[in-house]
């Protein structure tokens, strides 16, 4: 590259280090002083595309199933898998998967995404499913919809000899069909996801289909959710719904781990986050007095308008600052947030955009700020986010540096 004339460097980086720097995507672990709570089992993808399960109080560090890149620590609300027999496609029973036409299922033929390699719950092989939805050779499951909500269907597929596979949702009342395709010419497991284009008709049986254009595919881990987004796979083996409890409470710090670093006069929070669903006012990171609502400073991935971020300062239970005009990059996309706070000198931005300021807001100094929460809020809103990184500077950084750090 040849450049003629002068080049101006407009980026302005801090010459100080953050006093807290939690790079979850890089370290894939919590610091010893952090706490995390969840009741029950939950799943995530590891760095080689496998599905892993963890138990009580174990955090999950989610990875891209195709590239293996670590996205960060994952937080989800409660979930339900309405797809019965989600790991056995050859069963003949009420509510099970049904072969339509000349399709054929052979059970337990491939190592499953969770590593199951012998006995039940290995991946099954689907052959001859060369039709499209209700008028061809496919594999079908039917369920009755919830009350006027969209549905999301997901399944793990591995192309064996086939070059294409498709999943379908068909509204049993209107006949409308939504589809999604597996990635062509890949020989690795992938998770294929489709959401109905509209809310499915209530109290009507609707069909969920799997088909492929030629050859064979392996299938495992079907999931049907009454929502417009997909969540982590919920294990289910029989004729009942599978459930997952919420990651309730987030990652927490308190006591001297907070009071020793929190500046009672000013500061700056930087967050790199992937919202995974539109959830109004879901918290990403905040400082609190005793994990309460009375005095707090919060950076929220989304506000009441879920297309925008929200930055909040609350003193004595009154909101003294609310900046909620900065759009984020959207669901399942990475956004970088910055929130600088000081008495009558607040500023925020997302992804290097226009800095929003507030020069008439109190600061909760002297209120006993002694706790910190990541991935959750104190007002009972379960997060649906993946947090890549959190940084806290004990200084109110200049607006130009907020832009640089989030660009």
Tab-separated table of C-alpha atoms in Angstrom:
chain	number	residue	atom	x	y	z
A	1	UNK	CA	0.000	0.000	0.000
A	2	UNK	CA	1.316	3.441	-0.934
A	3	UNK	CA	0.176	6.465	1.043
A	4	UNK	CA	0.840	10.053	-0.075
A	5	UNK	CA	0.716	12.974	2.344
A	6	UNK	CA	0.117	13.023	6.076
A	7	UNK	CA	-1.870	10.386	7.993
A	8	UNK	CA	-3.576	11.539	11.179
A	9	UNK	CA	-3.992	9.010	13.979
A	10	UNK	CA	-7.296	9.845	15.669
A	11	UNK	CA	-7.448	6.941	18.099
A	12	UNK	CA	-6.961	7.823	21.741
A	13	UNK	CA	-6.141	4.959	24.124
A	14	UNK	CA	-5.903	5.195	27.934
A	15	UNK	CA	-2.388	5.347	29.396
A	16	UNK	CA	-3.608	3.576	32.532
A	17	UNK	CA	-4.605	-0.034	33.048
A	18	UNK	CA	-8.032	-1.156	34.206
A	19	UNK	CA	-8.120	-2.242	37.839
A	20	UNK	CA	-10.403	-5.134	36.825
A	21	UNK	CA	-10.068	-7.059	33.579
A	22	UNK	CA	-12.126	-10.231	33.198
A	23	UNK	CA	-11.405	-11.666	29.756
A	24	UNK	CA	-13.722	-14.664	29.873
A	25	UNK	CA	-13.286	-15.549	26.201
A	26	UNK	CA	-9.514	-15.846	26.649
A	27	UNK	CA	-9.249	-17.455	30.100
A	28	UNK	CA	-12.407	-19.642	30.018
A	29	UNK	CA	-12.624	-19.602	33.789
A	30	UNK	CA	-13.695	-17.515	36.761
A	31	UNK	CA	-11.326	-15.989	39.238
A	32	UNK	CA	-11.255	-17.706	42.654
A	33	UNK	CA	-12.972	-14.766	44.344
A	34	UNK	CA	-15.995	-14.980	42.012
A	35	UNK	CA	-19.164	-16.917	42.735
A	36	UNK	CA	-21.713	-18.379	40.333
A	37	UNK	CA	-24.945	-20.286	40.960
A	38	UNK	CA	-27.329	-22.400	38.912
A	39	UNK	CA	-29.397	-25.406	39.946
A	40	UNK	CA	-29.337	-28.368	37.582
A	41	UNK	CA	-27.693	-29.460	34.375
A	42	UNK	CA	-26.997	-27.241	31.358
A	43	UNK	CA	-25.054	-27.612	28.114
A	44	UNK	CA	-22.560	-25.663	26.015
A	45	UNK	CA	-20.297	-26.165	22.988
A	46	UNK	CA	-16.586	-26.703	23.568
A	47	UNK	CA	-13.713	-25.726	21.304
A	48	UNK	CA	-13.907	-28.809	19.096
A	49	UNK	CA	-17.640	-28.619	18.355
A	50	UNK	CA	-18.789	-31.080	21.016
A	51	UNK	CA	-21.785	-30.668	23.323
A	52	UNK	CA	-20.761	-30.722	26.969
A	53	UNK	CA	-22.940	-30.853	30.077
A	54	UNK	CA	-22.203	-29.272	33.452
A	55	UNK	CA	-23.937	-29.637	36.790
A	56	UNK	CA	-24.952	-27.368	39.646
A	57	UNK	CA	-23.119	-24.043	39.998
A	58	UNK	CA	-20.815	-24.609	37.026
A	59	UNK	CA	-20.457	-21.731	34.550
A	60	UNK	CA	-20.470	-22.378	30.806
A	61	UNK	CA	-18.000	-20.908	28.342
A	62	UNK	CA	-19.687	-21.103	24.964
A	63	UNK	CA	-17.806	-21.697	21.675
A	64	UNK	CA	-18.734	-21.349	18.027
A	65	UNK	CA	-19.583	-24.907	16.963
A	66	UNK	CA	-18.073	-24.398	13.491
A	67	UNK	CA	-14.930	-22.313	14.159
A	68	UNK	CA	-14.186	-23.398	17.747
A	69	UNK	CA	-13.743	-19.771	18.880
A	70	UNK	CA	-14.641	-19.116	22.504
A	71	UNK	CA	-17.395	-16.528	22.704
A	72	UNK	CA	-17.320	-16.009	26.475
A	73	UNK	CA	-19.369	-16.926	29.525
A	74	UNK	CA	-23.006	-17.726	28.737
A	75	UNK	CA	-26.086	-16.720	30.706
A	76	UNK	CA	-29.584	-18.002	29.918
A	77	UNK	CA	-33.045	-17.984	31.390
A	78	UNK	CA	-35.080	-21.089	32.126
A	79	UNK	CA	-35.905	-23.218	29.098
A	80	UNK	CA	-38.018	-26.158	27.960
A	81	UNK	CA	-37.420	-28.668	25.176
A	82	UNK	CA	-40.790	-29.828	23.810
A	83	UNK	CA	-39.267	-32.311	21.366
A	84	UNK	CA	-39.810	-35.799	22.808
A	85	UNK	CA	-37.305	-38.544	22.074
A	86	UNK	CA	-34.801	-35.888	21.068
A	87	UNK	CA	-31.912	-38.387	21.057
A	88	UNK	CA	-33.786	-41.455	19.736
A	89	UNK	CA	-35.331	-41.095	16.300
A	90	UNK	CA	-36.147	-44.768	15.778
A	91	UNK	CA	-38.650	-45.111	18.630
A	92	UNK	CA	-42.286	-45.848	17.834
A	93	UNK	CA	-44.421	-44.200	20.491
A	94	UNK	CA	-46.915	-41.403	21.028
A	95	UNK	CA	-45.170	-38.106	20.328
A	96	UNK	CA	-42.062	-39.711	18.829
A	97	UNK	CA	-40.437	-38.998	15.483
A	98	UNK	CA	-42.245	-40.737	12.618
A	99	UNK	CA	-40.841	-41.925	9.289
A	100	UNK	CA	-42.856	-40.601	6.348
A	101	UNK	CA	-42.695	-42.242	2.943
A	102	UNK	CA	-39.536	-44.175	2.162
A	103	UNK	CA	-37.300	-42.524	4.727
A	104	UNK	CA	-35.346	-44.853	6.998
A	105	UNK	CA	-33.683	-44.486	10.396
A	106	UNK	CA	-30.850	-46.650	11.728
A	107	UNK	CA	-30.232	-46.152	15.428
A	108	UNK	CA	-26.895	-45.626	17.193
A	109	UNK	CA	-24.573	-45.525	14.188
A	110	UNK	CA	-22.388	-42.458	14.763
A	111	UNK	CA	-20.630	-40.859	17.709
A	112	UNK	CA	-22.921	-38.131	18.974
A	113	UNK	CA	-21.925	-34.495	19.558
A	114	UNK	CA	-21.785	-35.202	23.305
A	115	UNK	CA	-19.254	-37.990	22.748
A	116	UNK	CA	-21.679	-40.893	23.185
A	117	UNK	CA	-20.066	-43.699	21.201
A	118	UNK	CA	-21.725	-46.898	22.398
A	119	UNK	CA	-25.193	-48.032	23.350
A	120	UNK	CA	-28.217	-45.753	23.413
A	121	UNK	CA	-28.183	-42.090	22.461
A	122	UNK	CA	-25.538	-42.252	19.773
A	123	UNK	CA	-26.465	-40.333	16.631
A	124	UNK	CA	-28.940	-41.990	14.283
A	125	UNK	CA	-28.625	-42.232	10.491
A	126	UNK	CA	-31.386	-40.850	8.277
A	127	UNK	CA	-31.592	-42.118	4.685
A	128	UNK	CA	-34.105	-41.681	1.899
A	129	UNK	CA	-35.554	-38.467	3.345
A	130	UNK	CA	-35.531	-36.736	-0.011
A	131	UNK	CA	-38.885	-34.987	0.242
A	132	UNK	CA	-39.999	-31.581	1.399
A	133	UNK	CA	-42.293	-31.301	4.426
A	134	UNK	CA	-45.650	-33.029	4.251
A	135	UNK	CA	-45.545	-34.228	0.635
A	136	UNK	CA	-42.318	-36.186	0.557
A	137	UNK	CA	-40.060	-38.689	2.291
A	138	UNK	CA	-39.092	-37.109	5.593
A	139	UNK	CA	-38.867	-37.587	9.350
A	140	UNK	CA	-41.650	-35.843	11.239
A	141	UNK	CA	-42.641	-34.922	14.785
A	142	UNK	CA	-45.908	-33.213	15.707
A	143	UNK	CA	-46.713	-31.115	18.764
A	144	UNK	CA	-49.473	-28.734	19.831
A	145	UNK	CA	-48.386	-25.111	19.929
A	146	UNK	CA	-48.333	-22.827	22.920
A	147	UNK	CA	-50.624	-19.823	23.091
A	148	UNK	CA	-49.868	-17.593	20.109
A	149	UNK	CA	-46.072	-17.695	20.127
A	150	UNK	CA	-43.376	-18.352	17.581
A	151	UNK	CA	-41.561	-21.684	17.793
A	152	UNK	CA	-37.889	-22.447	17.210
A	153	UNK	CA	-36.719	-25.859	16.020
A	154	UNK	CA	-33.069	-26.901	16.233
A	155	UNK	CA	-31.180	-30.135	15.643
A	156	UNK	CA	-27.604	-31.343	15.274
A	157	UNK	CA	-26.865	-32.640	11.775
A	158	UNK	CA	-23.794	-34.201	10.238
A	159	UNK	CA	-23.722	-34.617	6.468
A	160	UNK	CA	-22.415	-38.120	5.744
A	161	UNK	CA	-22.885	-38.731	2.006
A	162	UNK	CA	-25.539	-36.069	1.495
A	163	UNK	CA	-24.586	-32.553	0.410
A	164	UNK	CA	-27.685	-30.879	1.841
A	165	UNK	CA	-30.183	-31.241	4.662
A	166	UNK	CA	-33.209	-29.120	5.479
A	167	UNK	CA	-35.431	-28.732	8.519
A	168	UNK	CA	-38.990	-27.393	8.355
A	169	UNK	CA	-41.700	-25.973	10.591
A	170	UNK	CA	-45.219	-26.207	9.161
A	171	UNK	CA	-48.198	-24.460	10.749
A	172	UNK	CA	-50.933	-27.099	10.842
A	173	UNK	CA	-53.696	-24.507	10.513
A	174	UNK	CA	-52.360	-22.083	7.901
A	175	UNK	CA	-49.974	-24.344	5.975
A	176	UNK	CA	-47.181	-21.755	6.152
A	177	UNK	CA	-43.711	-23.294	6.154
A	178	UNK	CA	-40.385	-22.008	7.489
A	179	UNK	CA	-37.104	-23.691	6.548
A	180	UNK	CA	-33.381	-23.708	7.318
A	181	UNK	CA	-30.536	-25.596	5.630
A	182	UNK	CA	-27.399	-27.301	6.852
A	183	UNK	CA	-24.173	-25.893	5.460
A	184	UNK	CA	-23.259	-27.666	2.228
A	185	UNK	CA	-20.188	-29.837	1.863
A	186	UNK	CA	-19.217	-29.957	5.517
A	187	UNK	CA	-18.409	-33.205	7.295
A	188	UNK	CA	-18.623	-31.850	10.830
A	189	UNK	CA	-21.508	-31.589	13.246
A	190	UNK	CA	-23.495	-28.395	12.964
A	191	UNK	CA	-26.595	-27.101	14.700
A	192	UNK	CA	-29.338	-26.129	12.257
A	193	UNK	CA	-31.949	-23.675	13.565
A	194	UNK	CA	-35.242	-22.400	12.154
A	195	UNK	CA	-37.855	-20.114	13.724
A	196	UNK	CA	-41.447	-19.992	12.505
A	197	UNK	CA	-42.167	-16.880	10.464
A	198	UNK	CA	-45.206	-16.153	12.632
A	199	UNK	CA	-46.779	-17.343	15.853
A	200	UNK	CA	-48.131	-20.852	15.354
A	201	UNK	CA	-51.895	-21.263	15.638
A	202	UNK	CA	-52.817	-22.086	19.212
A	203	UNK	CA	-54.204	-25.508	20.201
A	204	UNK	CA	-53.361	-26.958	16.776
A	205	UNK	CA	-50.980	-29.799	15.933
A	206	UNK	CA	-47.976	-28.536	13.999
A	207	UNK	CA	-45.300	-30.512	12.186
A	208	UNK	CA	-41.518	-30.376	12.440
A	209	UNK	CA	-39.645	-32.113	9.623
A	210	UNK	CA	-36.134	-33.283	8.757
A	211	UNK	CA	-35.202	-34.025	5.141
A	212	UNK	CA	-32.184	-34.189	2.845
A	213	UNK	CA	-31.719	-34.031	-0.892
A	214	UNK	CA	-29.637	-37.175	-1.347
A	215	UNK	CA	-27.465	-39.655	0.514
A	216	UNK	CA	-27.404	-39.966	4.285
A	217	UNK	CA	-27.156	-37.667	7.281
A	218	UNK	CA	-26.667	-38.241	11.000
A	219	UNK	CA	-29.126	-36.568	13.383
A	220	UNK	CA	-29.081	-35.963	17.133
A	221	UNK	CA	-30.419	-33.620	19.775
A	222	UNK	CA	-33.676	-32.197	18.435
A	223	UNK	CA	-35.152	-29.263	20.327
A	224	UNK	CA	-38.452	-27.391	19.976
A	225	UNK	CA	-38.879	-24.180	21.987
A	226	UNK	CA	-41.831	-21.863	22.382
A	227	UNK	CA	-39.859	-18.737	21.592
A	228	UNK	CA	-38.346	-16.843	18.687
A	229	UNK	CA	-34.750	-17.777	19.516
A	230	UNK	CA	-32.679	-20.874	20.180
A	231	UNK	CA	-31.049	-21.698	23.505
A	232	UNK	CA	-28.509	-24.303	24.559
A	233	UNK	CA	-29.493	-27.926	24.044
A	234	UNK	CA	-31.678	-29.336	26.812
A	235	UNK	CA	-31.212	-33.067	27.324
A	236	UNK	CA	-34.339	-35.107	26.776
A	237	UNK	CA	-34.634	-38.889	26.355
A	238	UNK	CA	-38.274	-39.973	26.511
A	239	UNK	CA	-41.900	-38.896	26.284
A	240	UNK	CA	-41.626	-35.838	28.527
A	241	UNK	CA	-40.408	-32.278	28.158
A	242	UNK	CA	-36.812	-31.497	29.065
A	243	UNK	CA	-36.125	-28.459	31.248
A	244	UNK	CA	-33.240	-26.178	32.207
A	245	UNK	CA	-33.207	-23.736	35.132
A	246	UNK	CA	-32.024	-20.152	34.759
A	247	UNK	CA	-28.490	-18.966	35.377
A	248	UNK	CA	-29.895	-17.000	38.277
A	249	UNK	CA	-27.669	-14.496	40.029
A	250	UNK	CA	-24.851	-14.040	37.550
A	251	UNK	CA	-21.174	-13.910	38.434
A	252	UNK	CA	-20.726	-12.061	41.726
A	253	UNK	CA	-18.001	-10.230	43.607
A	254	UNK	CA	-18.423	-8.534	46.960
A	255	UNK	CA	-16.656	-7.319	50.072
A	256	UNK	CA	-13.050	-6.190	49.825
A	257	UNK	CA	-12.756	-7.508	46.273
A	258	UNK	CA	-15.004	-4.580	45.327
A	259	UNK	CA	-14.426	-1.943	47.994
A	260	UNK	CA	-10.654	-2.087	47.488
A	261	UNK	CA	-10.917	-1.128	43.813
A	262	UNK	CA	-14.135	0.872	43.479
A	263	UNK	CA	-13.538	4.615	43.196
A	264	UNK	CA	-16.264	6.408	45.143
A	265	UNK	CA	-16.010	9.427	42.864
A	266	UNK	CA	-15.683	8.194	39.288
A	267	UNK	CA	-15.054	5.230	37.019
A	268	UNK	CA	-15.565	3.575	33.627
A	269	UNK	CA	-17.027	0.208	32.675
A	270	UNK	CA	-16.205	-1.469	29.354
A	271	UNK	CA	-18.109	-4.583	28.250
A	272	UNK	CA	-17.884	-6.808	25.182
A	273	UNK	CA	-21.125	-8.733	24.927
A	274	UNK	CA	-23.242	-10.898	22.600
A	275	UNK	CA	-26.986	-10.565	23.299
A	276	UNK	CA	-28.628	-13.886	22.390
A	277	UNK	CA	-32.236	-12.754	22.705
A	278	UNK	CA	-34.301	-9.592	22.953
A	279	UNK	CA	-34.888	-9.196	26.678
A	280	UNK	CA	-35.869	-5.761	27.902
A	281	UNK	CA	-33.420	-4.262	30.397
A	282	UNK	CA	-31.216	-7.322	30.786
A	283	UNK	CA	-28.177	-6.457	32.833
A	284	UNK	CA	-24.598	-7.039	31.723
A	285	UNK	CA	-22.492	-5.586	34.524
A	286	UNK	CA	-23.113	-3.309	37.485
A	287	UNK	CA	-21.930	-2.059	40.884
A	288	UNK	CA	-24.363	-2.239	43.815
A	289	UNK	CA	-24.844	-1.601	47.487
A	290	UNK	CA	-25.349	-5.066	49.001
A	291	UNK	CA	-26.613	-6.469	45.660
A	292	UNK	CA	-29.659	-4.255	46.111
A	293	UNK	CA	-31.642	-1.826	43.998
A	294	UNK	CA	-31.276	1.334	46.133
A	295	UNK	CA	-27.833	2.487	44.965
A	296	UNK	CA	-26.314	1.132	41.744
A	297	UNK	CA	-24.533	1.791	38.474
A	298	UNK	CA	-25.515	-0.479	35.584
A	299	UNK	CA	-24.573	-1.206	32.012
A	300	UNK	CA	-27.373	-3.085	30.275
A	301	UNK	CA	-27.031	-4.976	27.004
A	302	UNK	CA	-30.527	-3.847	26.047
A	303	UNK	CA	-32.978	-1.267	27.324
A	304	UNK	CA	-36.744	-1.015	27.215
A	305	UNK	CA	-36.191	-0.496	23.504
A	306	UNK	CA	-34.300	-3.751	22.996
A	307	UNK	CA	-32.548	-2.421	19.882
A	308	UNK	CA	-30.606	-0.033	22.127
A	309	UNK	CA	-28.284	-0.340	25.098
A	310	UNK	CA	-29.116	1.267	28.431
A	311	UNK	CA	-26.822	2.908	30.976
A	312	UNK	CA	-28.232	3.681	34.395
A	313	UNK	CA	-27.247	5.371	37.646
A	314	UNK	CA	-29.576	5.024	40.639
A	315	UNK	CA	-29.158	6.948	43.905
A	316	UNK	CA	-31.523	6.416	46.830
A	317	UNK	CA	-33.850	4.312	44.647
A	318	UNK	CA	-34.213	7.170	42.151
A	319	UNK	CA	-32.858	6.939	38.618
A	320	UNK	CA	-30.632	9.980	38.181
A	321	UNK	CA	-29.095	9.023	34.812
A	322	UNK	CA	-30.589	6.999	31.953
A	323	UNK	CA	-28.818	6.939	28.598
A	324	UNK	CA	-30.698	4.669	26.206
A	325	UNK	CA	-30.142	6.041	22.702
A	326	UNK	CA	-27.182	3.947	21.514
A	327	UNK	CA	-28.048	0.996	19.229
A	328	UNK	CA	-26.168	-2.269	19.626
A	329	UNK	CA	-25.180	-4.597	16.764
A	330	UNK	CA	-28.164	-6.906	17.172
A	331	UNK	CA	-28.924	-10.379	18.451
A	332	UNK	CA	-26.036	-12.895	18.249
A	333	UNK	CA	-23.611	-10.145	17.234
A	334	UNK	CA	-20.742	-8.781	19.314
A	335	UNK	CA	-21.161	-5.262	20.697
A	336	UNK	CA	-18.739	-3.194	22.738
A	337	UNK	CA	-20.216	-0.933	25.399
A	338	UNK	CA	-18.624	1.881	27.426
A	339	UNK	CA	-20.091	3.708	30.437
A	340	UNK	CA	-18.142	6.502	32.143
A	341	UNK	CA	-19.514	7.921	35.377
A	342	UNK	CA	-18.774	10.899	37.603
A	343	UNK	CA	-20.967	13.431	39.406
A	344	UNK	CA	-22.714	15.483	36.686
A	345	UNK	CA	-20.378	14.008	34.079
A	346	UNK	CA	-21.739	10.770	32.585
A	347	UNK	CA	-21.089	9.414	29.104
A	348	UNK	CA	-21.803	6.233	27.178
A	349	UNK	CA	-21.354	4.755	23.726
A	350	UNK	CA	-21.703	1.475	21.842
A	351	UNK	CA	-19.430	0.286	19.035
A	352	UNK	CA	-17.704	3.618	18.661
A	353	UNK	CA	-20.922	5.487	17.960
A	354	UNK	CA	-22.052	8.931	19.037
A	355	UNK	CA	-21.287	9.535	22.717
A	356	UNK	CA	-24.392	10.141	24.823
A	357	UNK	CA	-23.795	12.466	27.778
A	358	UNK	CA	-25.595	13.577	30.921
A	359	UNK	CA	-24.193	16.516	32.886
A	360	UNK	CA	-26.886	16.645	35.542
A	361	UNK	CA	-26.749	13.392	37.460
A	362	UNK	CA	-25.749	12.513	41.011
A	363	UNK	CA	-23.235	9.761	41.750
A	364	UNK	CA	-23.805	7.055	44.395
A	365	UNK	CA	-20.632	7.894	46.309
A	366	UNK	CA	-20.666	7.356	50.018
A	367	UNK	CA	-23.556	4.883	49.689
A	368	UNK	CA	-21.607	1.746	50.465
A	369	UNK	CA	-21.110	0.335	46.969
A	370	UNK	CA	-19.611	-3.052	47.854
A	371	UNK	CA	-20.732	-5.617	45.277
A	372	UNK	CA	-20.535	-6.336	41.565
A	373	UNK	CA	-22.651	-8.522	39.299
A	374	UNK	CA	-21.978	-9.752	35.743
A	375	UNK	CA	-24.587	-11.323	33.446
A	376	UNK	CA	-27.574	-10.644	35.679
A	377	UNK	CA	-29.540	-7.804	37.251
A	378	UNK	CA	-30.850	-7.203	40.748
A	379	UNK	CA	-34.387	-6.575	39.494
A	380	UNK	CA	-35.181	-10.186	38.472
A	381	UNK	CA	-34.480	-10.021	34.752
A	382	UNK	CA	-32.699	-13.191	33.640
A	383	UNK	CA	-29.935	-12.434	31.185
A	384	UNK	CA	-29.725	-13.914	27.682
A	385	UNK	CA	-26.179	-12.872	26.869
A	386	UNK	CA	-22.667	-14.145	26.326
A	387	UNK	CA	-20.101	-11.931	28.040
A	388	UNK	CA	-16.706	-11.922	26.357
A	389	UNK	CA	-14.921	-9.350	28.499
A	390	UNK	CA	-15.490	-6.856	31.313
A	391	UNK	CA	-13.070	-4.050	32.262
A	392	UNK	CA	-13.332	-1.434	34.990
A	393	UNK	CA	-11.161	1.673	35.165
A	394	UNK	CA	-11.072	3.607	38.434
A	395	UNK	CA	-11.026	6.854	36.425
A	396	UNK	CA	-13.631	8.571	34.331
A	397	UNK	CA	-12.045	8.129	30.897
A	398	UNK	CA	-12.373	10.913	28.295
A	399	UNK	CA	-15.127	10.539	25.723
A	400	UNK	CA	-12.597	10.076	22.929
A	401	UNK	CA	-11.185	7.031	24.706
A	402	UNK	CA	-14.677	5.553	25.120
A	403	UNK	CA	-15.013	5.683	21.350
A	404	UNK	CA	-11.585	4.119	20.793
A	405	UNK	CA	-12.165	1.274	23.260
A	406	UNK	CA	-15.482	0.332	21.645
A	407	UNK	CA	-14.574	0.764	17.970
